Short mmCIF file of C-alpha atoms and ligand atoms in Angstrom, two decimals:
data_model
loop_
_atom_site.label_atom_id
_atom_site.label_comp_id
_atom_site.label_asym_id
_atom_site.label_seq_id
_atom_site.Cartn_x
_atom_site.Cartn_y
_atom_site.Cartn_z
CA MET A 12 -1.04 34.41 5.26
CA THR A 13 0.08 34.35 1.68
CA LYS A 14 -2.34 33.97 -1.16
CA SER A 15 -3.84 30.49 -1.62
CA ILE A 16 -2.96 28.55 -4.70
CA LEU A 17 -5.95 26.25 -4.24
CA LYS A 18 -9.04 26.74 -2.17
CA LEU A 19 -11.97 24.41 -1.64
CA LYS A 20 -15.16 25.80 -0.19
CA ASP A 21 -17.96 23.72 1.27
CA ILE A 22 -17.37 20.70 -0.93
CA SER A 23 -19.99 17.97 -0.63
CA LYS A 24 -20.10 14.70 -2.49
CA SER A 25 -22.49 11.75 -2.33
CA PHE A 26 -22.43 8.33 -3.93
CA SER A 27 -25.82 6.69 -4.44
CA GLY A 28 -27.41 8.96 -1.89
CA VAL A 29 -24.75 8.48 0.78
CA GLU A 30 -22.80 11.60 1.58
CA VAL A 31 -19.07 10.91 1.91
CA LEU A 32 -17.89 14.53 1.97
CA HIS A 33 -19.86 17.09 3.91
CA ARG A 34 -19.09 20.76 3.33
CA VAL A 35 -15.33 20.30 3.44
CA SER A 36 -13.16 23.38 3.08
CA PHE A 37 -9.46 23.31 2.45
CA ASP A 38 -6.77 25.81 1.67
CA LEU A 39 -3.41 25.16 0.03
CA GLN A 40 -0.57 27.67 -0.08
CA PRO A 41 2.31 27.81 -2.51
CA GLY A 42 5.43 26.21 -1.13
CA GLU A 43 3.73 24.16 1.54
CA VAL A 44 3.33 20.46 2.11
CA HIS A 45 -0.19 20.03 3.37
CA ALA A 46 -1.08 16.63 4.77
CA LEU A 47 -4.56 15.15 4.70
CA LEU A 48 -5.18 12.80 7.54
CA GLY A 49 -8.10 10.57 8.45
CA GLU A 50 -9.17 7.00 9.04
CA ASN A 51 -9.88 4.58 6.21
CA GLY A 52 -12.99 5.84 4.50
CA ALA A 53 -12.77 9.37 5.92
CA GLY A 54 -12.96 10.84 2.42
CA LYS A 55 -9.34 11.76 1.60
CA SER A 56 -9.13 10.09 -1.80
CA THR A 57 -12.58 11.33 -2.73
CA LEU A 58 -11.48 14.87 -1.96
CA VAL A 59 -8.40 14.38 -4.12
CA LYS A 60 -10.54 13.13 -6.98
CA VAL A 61 -12.85 16.13 -6.63
CA ILE A 62 -9.82 18.41 -6.91
CA THR A 63 -8.53 16.70 -10.05
CA GLY A 64 -11.91 16.62 -11.79
CA TYR A 65 -12.20 12.84 -11.64
CA HIS A 66 -15.36 13.39 -9.57
CA GLN A 67 -17.61 16.42 -9.78
CA PRO A 68 -18.66 17.85 -6.42
CA ASP A 69 -22.40 17.98 -5.70
CA HIS A 70 -21.95 21.24 -3.91
CA GLY A 71 -19.21 23.74 -3.23
CA ASP A 72 -16.57 25.63 -5.17
CA ILE A 73 -12.95 25.21 -6.17
CA TYR A 74 -10.68 28.21 -6.63
CA LEU A 75 -7.32 28.21 -8.30
CA ASP A 76 -5.38 31.40 -7.59
CA ASP A 77 -8.63 32.87 -6.28
CA ALA A 78 -10.41 32.24 -9.57
CA LEU A 79 -13.38 29.90 -9.63
CA VAL A 80 -12.61 26.80 -11.68
CA GLN A 81 -14.39 23.65 -12.74
CA PHE A 82 -12.39 20.73 -14.03
CA VAL A 83 -14.42 18.45 -16.26
CA ASP A 84 -11.85 15.66 -16.14
CA THR A 85 -8.34 14.89 -14.94
CA ARG A 86 -6.78 16.11 -18.18
CA ASP A 87 -8.36 19.46 -17.54
CA SER A 88 -6.78 19.75 -14.09
CA ARG A 89 -3.44 18.52 -15.41
CA GLN A 90 -3.45 21.33 -17.94
CA ALA A 91 -4.00 23.72 -15.06
CA GLY A 92 -0.81 22.38 -13.45
CA ILE A 93 -2.17 19.78 -11.06
CA ALA A 94 -0.47 16.37 -11.02
CA ALA A 95 -1.74 13.52 -8.90
CA ILE A 96 -0.52 10.15 -7.81
CA TYR A 97 -3.65 8.17 -7.10
CA GLN A 98 -3.91 5.55 -4.43
CA GLU A 99 -4.86 2.90 -6.98
CA LEU A 100 -1.82 2.63 -9.20
CA SER A 101 -2.63 3.17 -12.82
CA LEU A 102 0.26 2.14 -15.04
CA PHE A 103 -0.23 0.62 -18.47
CA PRO A 104 0.84 -2.98 -17.97
CA ASP A 105 2.16 -3.47 -21.48
CA LEU A 106 4.16 -0.28 -21.71
CA ASP A 107 7.64 -0.17 -20.30
CA VAL A 108 8.83 2.00 -17.43
CA ALA A 109 10.02 4.93 -19.54
CA GLU A 110 6.92 4.91 -21.72
CA ASN A 111 4.73 4.89 -18.64
CA ILE A 112 6.52 7.89 -17.20
CA PHE A 113 5.91 9.95 -20.31
CA VAL A 114 2.71 8.37 -21.47
CA GLY A 115 0.79 10.74 -23.74
CA ARG A 116 3.68 13.20 -23.59
CA HIS A 117 6.51 11.46 -25.44
CA PRO A 118 9.32 13.84 -26.30
CA GLN A 119 9.34 14.36 -30.05
CA SER A 120 11.93 15.45 -32.49
CA PHE A 121 10.95 17.82 -35.29
CA GLY A 122 7.44 17.66 -33.88
CA LEU A 123 6.86 14.30 -35.49
CA LYS A 124 8.75 11.25 -34.46
CA VAL A 125 9.07 10.10 -30.88
CA ASP A 126 12.57 10.84 -29.71
CA TRP A 127 13.21 7.51 -28.01
CA ARG A 128 16.69 8.37 -26.94
CA LYS A 129 15.49 11.48 -25.18
CA LEU A 130 12.65 9.53 -23.64
CA TYR A 131 15.00 7.01 -22.06
CA ASP A 132 17.53 9.65 -21.08
CA GLU A 133 14.97 11.77 -19.32
CA ALA A 134 13.37 8.77 -17.65
CA HIS A 135 16.80 7.70 -16.47
CA GLU A 136 17.48 11.14 -15.04
CA LEU A 137 14.18 11.19 -13.18
CA LEU A 138 14.66 7.79 -11.59
CA ASP A 139 18.20 8.76 -10.74
CA SER A 140 16.95 11.76 -8.83
CA LEU A 141 14.66 9.40 -6.92
CA GLY A 142 17.67 7.32 -6.05
CA VAL A 143 16.35 4.14 -7.64
CA THR A 144 17.37 1.91 -10.45
CA ILE A 145 14.62 0.19 -12.36
CA ASP A 146 15.12 -1.31 -15.78
CA LEU A 147 13.56 1.31 -18.05
CA LYS A 148 12.61 -1.30 -20.63
CA GLN A 149 10.82 -3.50 -18.15
CA LYS A 150 7.08 -3.79 -18.82
CA ALA A 151 4.96 -2.39 -16.01
CA ARG A 152 3.20 -5.71 -15.49
CA HIS A 153 6.44 -7.22 -14.22
CA LEU A 154 7.13 -4.51 -11.65
CA SER A 155 6.63 -4.97 -7.94
CA ILE A 156 4.07 -2.72 -6.37
CA ALA A 157 6.78 -0.53 -4.85
CA GLN A 158 8.44 -0.15 -8.24
CA GLN A 159 5.07 0.78 -9.72
CA GLN A 160 4.68 3.36 -7.01
CA ILE A 161 8.06 4.82 -7.90
CA VAL A 162 7.14 5.01 -11.59
CA GLU A 163 3.94 6.84 -10.65
CA ILE A 164 5.94 9.28 -8.57
CA ALA A 165 8.39 9.86 -11.42
CA ARG A 166 5.48 10.43 -13.79
CA ALA A 167 3.93 13.03 -11.49
CA PHE A 168 7.29 14.76 -11.02
CA SER A 169 7.91 14.86 -14.77
CA ILE A 170 4.92 17.10 -15.32
CA ASN A 171 6.46 20.02 -13.42
CA ALA A 172 3.17 20.69 -11.75
CA ARG A 173 2.40 23.68 -9.56
CA ILE A 174 0.27 21.47 -7.38
CA LEU A 175 1.30 17.92 -6.69
CA ILE A 176 -1.08 15.55 -4.95
CA MET A 177 0.25 12.30 -3.53
CA ASP A 178 -2.29 9.82 -2.19
CA GLU A 179 -0.30 7.36 -0.07
CA PRO A 180 2.84 7.46 -2.22
CA THR A 181 4.94 5.82 0.46
CA SER A 182 2.72 2.91 1.46
CA SER A 183 5.02 0.37 -0.22
CA LEU A 184 8.31 2.17 0.10
CA THR A 185 11.03 1.46 2.62
CA LEU A 186 12.87 4.00 4.74
CA SER A 187 15.59 4.83 2.25
CA GLU A 188 13.21 5.27 -0.67
CA VAL A 189 11.00 7.46 1.46
CA ALA A 190 14.05 9.56 2.34
CA GLU A 191 14.86 10.06 -1.37
CA LEU A 192 11.26 10.98 -2.08
CA PHE A 193 11.21 13.49 0.76
CA ALA A 194 14.41 15.09 -0.45
CA LEU A 195 12.71 15.68 -3.79
CA VAL A 196 9.55 16.94 -2.15
CA ASN A 197 11.64 19.41 -0.14
CA ASN A 198 13.22 20.64 -3.36
CA LEU A 199 9.88 21.17 -4.98
CA ARG A 200 8.57 22.97 -1.92
CA GLU A 201 11.50 25.33 -1.96
CA ASN A 202 10.69 26.12 -5.56
CA GLY A 203 7.16 27.05 -4.62
CA THR A 204 5.27 23.89 -5.58
CA ALA A 205 2.31 23.19 -3.33
CA ILE A 206 1.93 19.61 -2.25
CA ILE A 207 -0.97 17.65 -0.81
CA PHE A 208 0.33 14.55 0.92
CA ILE A 209 -1.65 11.60 2.26
CA SER A 210 -0.16 8.92 4.47
CA HIS A 211 -1.19 6.74 7.35
CA ARG A 212 2.34 6.85 8.74
CA LEU A 213 2.14 9.65 11.25
CA GLU A 214 5.91 9.91 11.63
CA GLU A 215 6.08 10.89 7.98
CA LEU A 216 3.64 13.73 8.44
CA PHE A 217 5.73 15.21 11.19
CA GLU A 218 8.79 14.91 9.03
CA ILE A 219 7.46 16.42 5.82
CA ALA A 220 4.24 18.37 6.37
CA ASP A 221 3.94 22.06 7.21
CA ARG A 222 0.25 21.79 7.98
CA VAL A 223 -2.16 18.93 8.58
CA THR A 224 -5.88 18.87 7.86
CA VAL A 225 -7.90 16.15 9.55
CA LEU A 226 -11.06 14.65 8.09
CA ARG A 227 -13.40 12.37 9.99
CA ASP A 228 -16.41 10.64 8.41
CA GLY A 229 -16.41 13.09 5.52
CA ASN A 230 -16.32 16.12 7.82
CA TYR A 231 -13.64 18.72 8.09
CA ILE A 232 -12.28 18.63 11.64
CA ALA A 233 -9.30 20.95 11.87
CA THR A 234 -6.16 22.31 10.25
CA THR A 235 -3.05 22.74 12.36
CA LYS A 236 0.60 23.48 11.83
CA SER A 237 2.45 20.22 12.30
CA LYS A 238 4.88 21.97 14.64
CA GLU A 239 2.01 22.92 16.89
CA THR A 240 0.39 19.53 17.21
CA SER A 241 1.29 16.11 18.53
CA ARG A 242 0.70 12.53 17.57
CA ASP A 243 -1.90 12.09 20.30
CA ASP A 244 -3.65 15.27 19.34
CA LEU A 245 -3.90 14.18 15.69
CA LEU A 246 -5.11 10.72 16.66
CA ARG A 247 -7.78 12.23 18.86
CA LYS A 248 -8.94 14.44 16.02
CA MET A 249 -8.95 11.51 13.63
CA VAL A 250 -10.83 8.98 15.69
CA GLY A 251 -12.23 11.00 18.54
CA ARG A 252 -10.50 8.82 21.13
CA THR A 253 -7.00 7.90 22.20
CA ILE A 254 -5.51 4.74 20.76
CA SER A 255 -2.21 2.99 20.80
CA SER A 256 -0.78 2.74 17.33
CA GLN A 257 1.16 -0.45 17.78
CA TYR A 258 0.41 -3.70 19.38
CA PRO A 259 3.58 -5.63 20.10
CA LYS A 260 3.31 -9.36 19.73
CA THR A 261 2.47 -11.22 22.90
CA GLU A 262 4.71 -14.11 23.87
CA ALA A 263 3.30 -17.38 22.58
CA PRO A 264 4.72 -20.82 23.26
CA LEU A 265 6.54 -21.95 20.14
CA GLY A 266 5.66 -25.38 18.81
CA GLU A 267 7.07 -27.59 16.08
CA VAL A 268 8.58 -26.29 12.88
CA VAL A 269 5.64 -26.00 10.48
CA LEU A 270 7.29 -24.46 7.45
CA GLN A 271 10.85 -25.14 6.46
CA VAL A 272 12.47 -23.68 3.40
CA ASP A 273 15.79 -25.17 2.41
CA GLN A 274 18.14 -23.55 -0.07
CA LEU A 275 15.30 -22.33 -2.21
CA THR A 276 16.59 -20.79 -5.41
CA SER A 277 14.86 -19.24 -8.36
CA GLU A 278 17.27 -18.24 -11.04
CA GLY A 279 17.67 -14.51 -11.37
CA LEU A 280 15.30 -13.81 -8.48
CA PHE A 281 16.73 -15.26 -5.27
CA THR A 282 19.42 -17.67 -4.15
CA ASP A 283 19.82 -20.18 -1.34
CA ILE A 284 16.99 -19.01 0.84
CA SER A 285 16.73 -21.12 4.00
CA PHE A 286 14.58 -20.49 7.07
CA GLU A 287 11.98 -22.09 9.24
CA VAL A 288 8.83 -20.93 10.97
CA LYS A 289 7.42 -22.63 14.04
CA SER A 290 3.86 -22.88 15.15
CA GLY A 291 3.12 -19.79 17.27
CA GLU A 292 5.91 -17.83 15.68
CA ILE A 293 5.97 -14.71 13.56
CA LEU A 294 9.01 -14.57 11.32
CA GLY A 295 9.53 -11.09 9.96
CA MET A 296 11.13 -10.55 6.57
CA ALA A 297 12.75 -7.17 6.11
CA GLY A 298 14.64 -5.68 3.18
CA LEU A 299 14.61 -2.89 0.66
CA VAL A 300 12.28 -2.72 -2.28
CA GLY A 301 13.42 -5.26 -4.85
CA ALA A 302 15.24 -7.43 -2.32
CA GLY A 303 13.21 -10.42 -3.51
CA ARG A 304 10.96 -10.98 -0.53
CA THR A 305 7.74 -11.12 -2.55
CA ASN A 306 9.38 -13.48 -5.03
CA VAL A 307 10.18 -15.90 -2.23
CA ALA A 308 6.63 -15.70 -0.89
CA GLU A 309 5.20 -16.25 -4.36
CA SER A 310 7.34 -19.25 -4.95
CA ILE A 311 6.39 -20.85 -1.63
CA PHE A 312 2.74 -20.27 -2.51
CA GLY A 313 3.16 -21.96 -5.89
CA ILE A 314 2.66 -18.89 -8.04
CA ARG A 315 6.16 -19.10 -9.47
CA PRO A 316 7.75 -22.32 -8.25
CA ALA A 317 11.45 -22.18 -7.45
CA THR A 318 14.00 -23.86 -9.70
CA SER A 319 15.77 -25.68 -6.89
CA GLY A 320 15.65 -26.20 -3.15
CA LYS A 321 13.11 -27.77 -0.85
CA ILE A 322 9.95 -26.79 0.98
CA LEU A 323 8.90 -28.91 3.96
CA ILE A 324 5.60 -28.67 5.76
CA ASN A 325 5.44 -30.37 9.15
CA GLY A 326 8.71 -32.08 8.29
CA LEU A 327 7.52 -33.56 5.01
CA GLU A 328 8.87 -32.40 1.71
CA VAL A 329 6.14 -31.04 -0.53
CA SER A 330 6.03 -29.83 -4.07
CA ILE A 331 3.83 -26.83 -4.60
CA ASN A 332 3.10 -25.96 -8.19
CA SER A 333 -0.03 -23.90 -7.87
CA PRO A 334 -1.82 -21.74 -5.30
CA GLN A 335 -4.55 -24.41 -5.17
CA GLN A 336 -2.00 -26.94 -3.98
CA ALA A 337 -0.66 -24.44 -1.49
CA ILE A 338 -4.11 -23.77 -0.07
CA GLY A 339 -4.68 -27.52 0.13
CA LEU A 340 -1.52 -27.83 2.23
CA GLY A 341 -2.77 -25.23 4.70
CA LEU A 342 -1.04 -22.16 3.32
CA ALA A 343 -2.61 -18.77 2.88
CA TYR A 344 -0.98 -15.81 1.19
CA VAL A 345 -2.16 -12.24 1.50
CA PRO A 346 -0.43 -10.60 -1.45
CA GLU A 347 1.12 -7.19 -1.51
CA ASP A 348 -0.76 -6.07 -4.58
CA ARG A 349 -4.21 -6.62 -3.23
CA GLN A 350 -6.00 -4.73 -5.93
CA GLN A 351 -4.66 -7.01 -8.62
CA HIS A 352 -4.38 -10.33 -6.90
CA GLY A 353 -6.53 -10.14 -3.86
CA LEU A 354 -9.77 -8.47 -4.67
CA ILE A 355 -12.53 -8.86 -7.22
CA PRO A 356 -13.53 -5.22 -7.51
CA ALA A 357 -16.81 -5.77 -9.35
CA MET A 358 -18.08 -8.15 -6.69
CA GLN A 359 -19.62 -7.38 -3.37
CA ILE A 360 -17.84 -7.62 -0.04
CA THR A 361 -19.56 -10.87 0.93
CA PRO A 362 -18.41 -13.06 -1.99
CA ASN A 363 -15.00 -11.40 -1.82
CA ILE A 364 -14.58 -12.64 1.73
CA SER A 365 -16.07 -16.08 1.29
CA LEU A 366 -14.55 -16.84 -2.10
CA PRO A 367 -11.74 -19.11 -0.93
CA LYS A 368 -14.27 -21.05 1.08
CA LEU A 369 -16.88 -21.41 -1.61
CA ASP A 370 -16.76 -25.19 -1.40
CA ASP A 371 -18.01 -24.99 2.13
CA PHE A 372 -20.79 -22.67 1.28
CA ALA A 373 -22.29 -23.74 -2.00
CA LYS A 374 -22.56 -27.30 -3.18
CA TYR A 375 -23.75 -27.07 -6.74
CA THR A 376 -24.40 -23.53 -7.63
CA TRP A 377 -22.96 -20.44 -6.27
CA ILE A 378 -25.61 -19.10 -3.97
CA LEU A 379 -25.10 -16.58 -1.26
CA ASN A 380 -26.76 -18.26 1.64
CA LYS A 381 -27.35 -17.35 5.23
CA LYS A 382 -24.26 -19.10 6.50
CA GLU A 383 -22.04 -17.28 4.05
CA LYS A 384 -23.63 -13.99 4.89
CA LYS A 385 -23.19 -14.51 8.59
CA PHE A 386 -19.63 -15.59 8.12
CA ALA A 387 -18.71 -12.62 5.91
CA TYR A 388 -20.42 -10.32 8.32
CA SER A 389 -18.40 -11.47 11.31
CA ALA A 390 -15.14 -11.45 9.37
CA ALA A 391 -15.82 -7.92 8.12
CA LEU A 392 -16.69 -6.88 11.64
CA GLN A 393 -13.52 -8.37 13.05
CA MET A 394 -11.45 -6.46 10.51
CA GLU A 395 -13.42 -3.27 11.12
CA VAL A 396 -14.35 -2.94 7.45
CA ARG A 397 -16.24 0.28 6.95
CA ALA A 398 -18.96 0.06 4.36
CA ARG A 399 -22.62 0.82 3.88
CA SER A 400 -23.38 -2.89 4.05
CA ILE A 401 -21.64 -6.17 3.30
CA TRP A 402 -23.32 -6.03 -0.11
CA GLN A 403 -21.46 -2.96 -1.23
CA LEU A 404 -19.23 -3.47 -4.27
CA ALA A 405 -15.58 -3.88 -3.34
CA LYS A 406 -14.49 -1.23 -5.83
CA GLU A 407 -16.58 1.37 -4.04
CA LEU A 408 -14.68 0.90 -0.80
CA SER A 409 -11.90 3.21 0.28
CA GLY A 410 -8.38 1.87 -0.34
CA GLY A 411 -7.79 0.82 3.24
CA ASN A 412 -11.12 -0.92 3.49
CA GLN A 413 -10.34 -2.93 0.37
CA GLN A 414 -7.18 -4.11 2.12
CA LYS A 415 -9.21 -5.21 5.11
CA VAL A 416 -11.57 -7.24 2.92
CA VAL A 417 -8.65 -9.14 1.42
CA LEU A 418 -7.19 -9.82 4.85
CA ALA A 419 -10.58 -11.04 6.08
CA LYS A 420 -10.83 -13.34 3.07
CA TRP A 421 -7.57 -15.15 3.69
CA LEU A 422 -7.93 -15.39 7.41
CA SER A 423 -11.24 -17.09 6.83
CA THR A 424 -9.50 -20.05 5.22
CA HIS A 425 -8.11 -21.00 8.66
CA PRO A 426 -4.61 -21.70 7.42
CA ARG A 427 -1.76 -23.35 9.34
CA ILE A 428 0.79 -21.17 7.64
CA LEU A 429 0.00 -17.59 6.86
CA ILE A 430 2.17 -15.47 4.60
CA LEU A 431 1.42 -11.78 4.86
CA ASP A 432 2.96 -9.37 2.38
CA GLU A 433 2.83 -5.85 3.83
CA PRO A 434 -0.14 -6.67 6.06
CA THR A 435 -0.94 -3.12 7.12
CA ARG A 436 -0.15 -1.30 3.92
CA GLY A 437 -2.72 1.48 3.56
CA ILE A 438 -4.43 0.65 6.83
CA ASP A 439 -5.08 3.49 9.26
CA VAL A 440 -3.43 3.63 12.67
CA GLY A 441 -6.47 2.50 14.61
CA THR A 442 -7.12 -0.56 12.50
CA LYS A 443 -3.43 -1.29 12.32
CA ALA A 444 -3.49 -1.95 16.04
CA ALA A 445 -6.42 -4.30 15.44
CA VAL A 446 -4.56 -6.14 12.66
CA HIS A 447 -1.49 -6.49 14.87
CA LYS A 448 -3.57 -7.84 17.71
CA LEU A 449 -5.19 -10.28 15.34
CA MET A 450 -1.81 -11.51 14.10
CA SER A 451 -0.68 -11.95 17.66
CA ASP A 452 -3.84 -13.91 18.51
CA LEU A 453 -3.45 -16.10 15.43
CA ALA A 454 0.10 -16.95 16.41
CA ALA A 455 -1.04 -17.72 19.94
CA ASP A 456 -3.57 -20.11 18.36
CA GLY A 457 -0.67 -21.99 16.80
CA LEU A 458 -0.42 -20.47 13.35
CA ALA A 459 3.00 -20.06 11.78
CA ILE A 460 3.26 -16.59 10.27
CA LEU A 461 5.73 -15.26 7.72
CA MET A 462 5.38 -11.50 7.57
CA ILE A 463 7.00 -9.37 4.90
CA SER A 464 7.01 -5.76 5.93
CA SER A 465 8.81 -2.63 4.90
CA GLU A 466 7.83 -0.81 8.05
CA LEU A 467 10.63 -1.33 10.51
CA PRO A 468 8.61 -0.57 13.65
CA GLU A 469 6.15 -3.21 12.50
CA VAL A 470 8.85 -5.79 11.76
CA ILE A 471 10.59 -5.14 15.04
CA GLY A 472 7.43 -4.91 17.12
CA MET A 473 5.68 -7.97 15.72
CA SER A 474 8.38 -10.53 14.89
CA ASP A 475 9.85 -13.24 17.11
CA ARG A 476 12.73 -13.46 14.67
CA ILE A 477 13.70 -11.40 11.66
CA ILE A 478 15.46 -12.34 8.47
CA VAL A 479 16.72 -9.64 6.17
CA MET A 480 17.06 -9.96 2.41
CA ARG A 481 19.10 -8.02 -0.06
CA GLU A 482 19.21 -8.59 -3.80
CA GLY A 483 17.91 -12.10 -3.55
CA PHE A 484 20.12 -13.23 -0.67
CA ILE A 485 19.57 -13.48 3.05
CA THR A 486 21.93 -10.96 4.63
CA GLY A 487 20.83 -10.91 8.23
CA HIS A 488 19.13 -12.89 10.94
CA PHE A 489 18.07 -11.43 14.29
CA MET A 490 16.26 -12.62 17.34
CA ARG A 491 13.59 -10.30 18.64
CA SER A 492 15.82 -9.20 21.51
CA GLU A 493 18.72 -8.18 19.25
CA ALA A 494 16.81 -6.43 16.48
CA THR A 495 17.16 -2.68 16.24
CA GLN A 496 16.29 -0.37 13.37
CA GLU A 497 19.97 0.19 12.86
CA ASN A 498 21.16 -3.38 12.52
CA VAL A 499 18.20 -4.32 10.33
CA ILE A 500 18.93 -1.41 7.98
CA ASN A 501 22.59 -2.33 7.97
CA ALA A 502 21.80 -5.87 6.92
CA ALA A 503 19.35 -4.65 4.29
CA THR A 504 21.99 -2.49 2.65
CA LYS A 505 25.17 -4.47 3.11
CA ASP A 506 26.97 -6.27 0.35
CA VAL A 507 28.30 -9.40 1.92
CA ARG A 508 26.26 -12.49 2.08
CA ILE A 509 25.93 -14.53 5.22
CA GLU A 510 26.36 -18.22 4.65
CA ASN A 511 24.31 -20.91 6.28
CA LEU A 512 21.55 -19.60 8.41
CA SER A 513 19.19 -21.78 10.30
N1 ATP F 607 -17.29 5.27 -6.44
C1 ATP F 607 -17.81 5.15 -5.20
N2 ATP F 607 -19.06 4.67 -5.00
C2 ATP F 607 -19.58 4.57 -3.76
N3 ATP F 607 -18.93 4.91 -2.63
C3 ATP F 607 -17.69 5.40 -2.76
C4 ATP F 607 -17.04 5.54 -4.03
N4 ATP F 607 -15.80 6.03 -3.84
C5 ATP F 607 -15.66 6.20 -2.50
N5 ATP F 607 -16.79 5.82 -1.85
C6 ATP F 607 -17.01 5.86 -0.39
O1 ATP F 607 -16.60 7.10 0.09
C7 ATP F 607 -16.05 6.99 1.39
C8 ATP F 607 -14.72 7.70 1.44
O2 ATP F 607 -13.79 6.97 0.65
P1 ATP F 607 -12.31 7.49 0.34
O3 ATP F 607 -11.75 6.56 -0.65
O4 ATP F 607 -12.36 8.92 0.00
O5 ATP F 607 -11.62 7.28 1.78
P2 ATP F 607 -10.10 7.55 2.21
O6 ATP F 607 -10.13 8.58 3.29
O7 ATP F 607 -9.28 7.81 1.03
O8 ATP F 607 -9.72 6.16 2.90
P3 ATP F 607 -8.36 5.24 2.83
O9 ATP F 607 -7.48 5.72 3.93
O10 ATP F 607 -8.87 3.88 3.14
O11 ATP F 607 -7.80 5.35 1.48
C9 ATP F 607 -15.98 5.52 1.71
O12 ATP F 607 -17.05 5.18 2.54
C10 ATP F 607 -16.15 4.86 0.34
O13 ATP F 607 -16.78 3.61 0.45
MG1 MG F 608 -7.79 6.75 0.09
#
């Protein structure tokens, strides 16, 4: 064994008396990609935050190059050469892309003025190496979540860290962006950078990680070379039982067309989008980051109404100018950026779940009554939300558990049309199977589901039909039986535009 670059010994951490890390040890070597694996709430992000000095451990030691260290805050660890991409994205909404990449570290000329030209040049170079084009002058608040993720990655890369920590960097990225990221990670590894990598996509771990450490309920379980383990072995270590990671959609009888979208156009965002979703059907929407899928969903849900085209619900043309109207028409939308649009972090789980239904629960004042409590409890149970109680604050939940709360909230509105944007983003393999089963059951109950997903196995496994978007146009349309990873990717990257789909 070579010398460790980072060593954790017996790290424990509690929040309000509840221990979430219990004597965890971890060893990181230069030039390795070391994956951290565990269910939602296992303690991965907390461990990351202990390493970067965001949290102080209650017990245990951290060694950098065999020397005992204590980071008082994240700036401290950054100075020691540790860069981290946190699970919660943390861009400054009013700064542009380039400024966000170099925030606090703007290149200066003559030690005084910000060298803007250099700033944009270097930002351009970085994004280029990631194989993406994002308008450098675009304010962060206008970026999609995947674009934000890419900016975070660029920012971490720009620091030239010796240790790079990535907490679910790929959760919103599609295959080709992940491939670019991995090429860069491989480069860094060859140059001796040590990398801690967290992902719920097991395939990725086998592709990129040299070693994998598994955590379960805040306990260290094992570290193995990824070459010497298997998917089943890792799953067993993670959950202590064998599970199937995907739940293909069961056949459901298709009913009437519930949602029809006809030549929907929103200038500059998407053009001539036409499709329909029947009751009992899951329509998958595939495409690369920036293809415009979320824009279409947002315009159907009334967040940003389209400039032309029609939306019909049960055959009747409707005009939807606000989410309230959409909800009134039986639509529900689980957004991609759940932290921003889906969750009220400072509130407890219970009101977070029952919020869309408040009218049912409270007549005059907003009181948490028995009915609401019971309802939130069963929804949280169904989604396998892991928390101390349903009164825990949403912001204290692990990333994946926050996602589950938002899903529970929208499902509780009993919609006729459900739009899901990356439904299993950040959700661990075990719960993913539960979410897939739930979607299948909802379709069987007659719901019409539009599912945007960047995970091809999910799109292919769960959809009755698939439409593919590229740069604001529909470029492919496949029945379940004809969809393969290859032809979906082809459609997502091809230039020509297919006319007239129905
Ligand atoms: N600030 C906090 N206050 C109270 N509890 C917290 C806080 N931060 C994390 N926890 C709890 O610590 C546990 C571990 O959370 P952590 O975020 O480390 O999980 P994770 O392994 O990263 O999960 P995920 O895969 O969902 O991101 C969870 O039970 C969570 O609720
Ligand atoms: Mg986490």
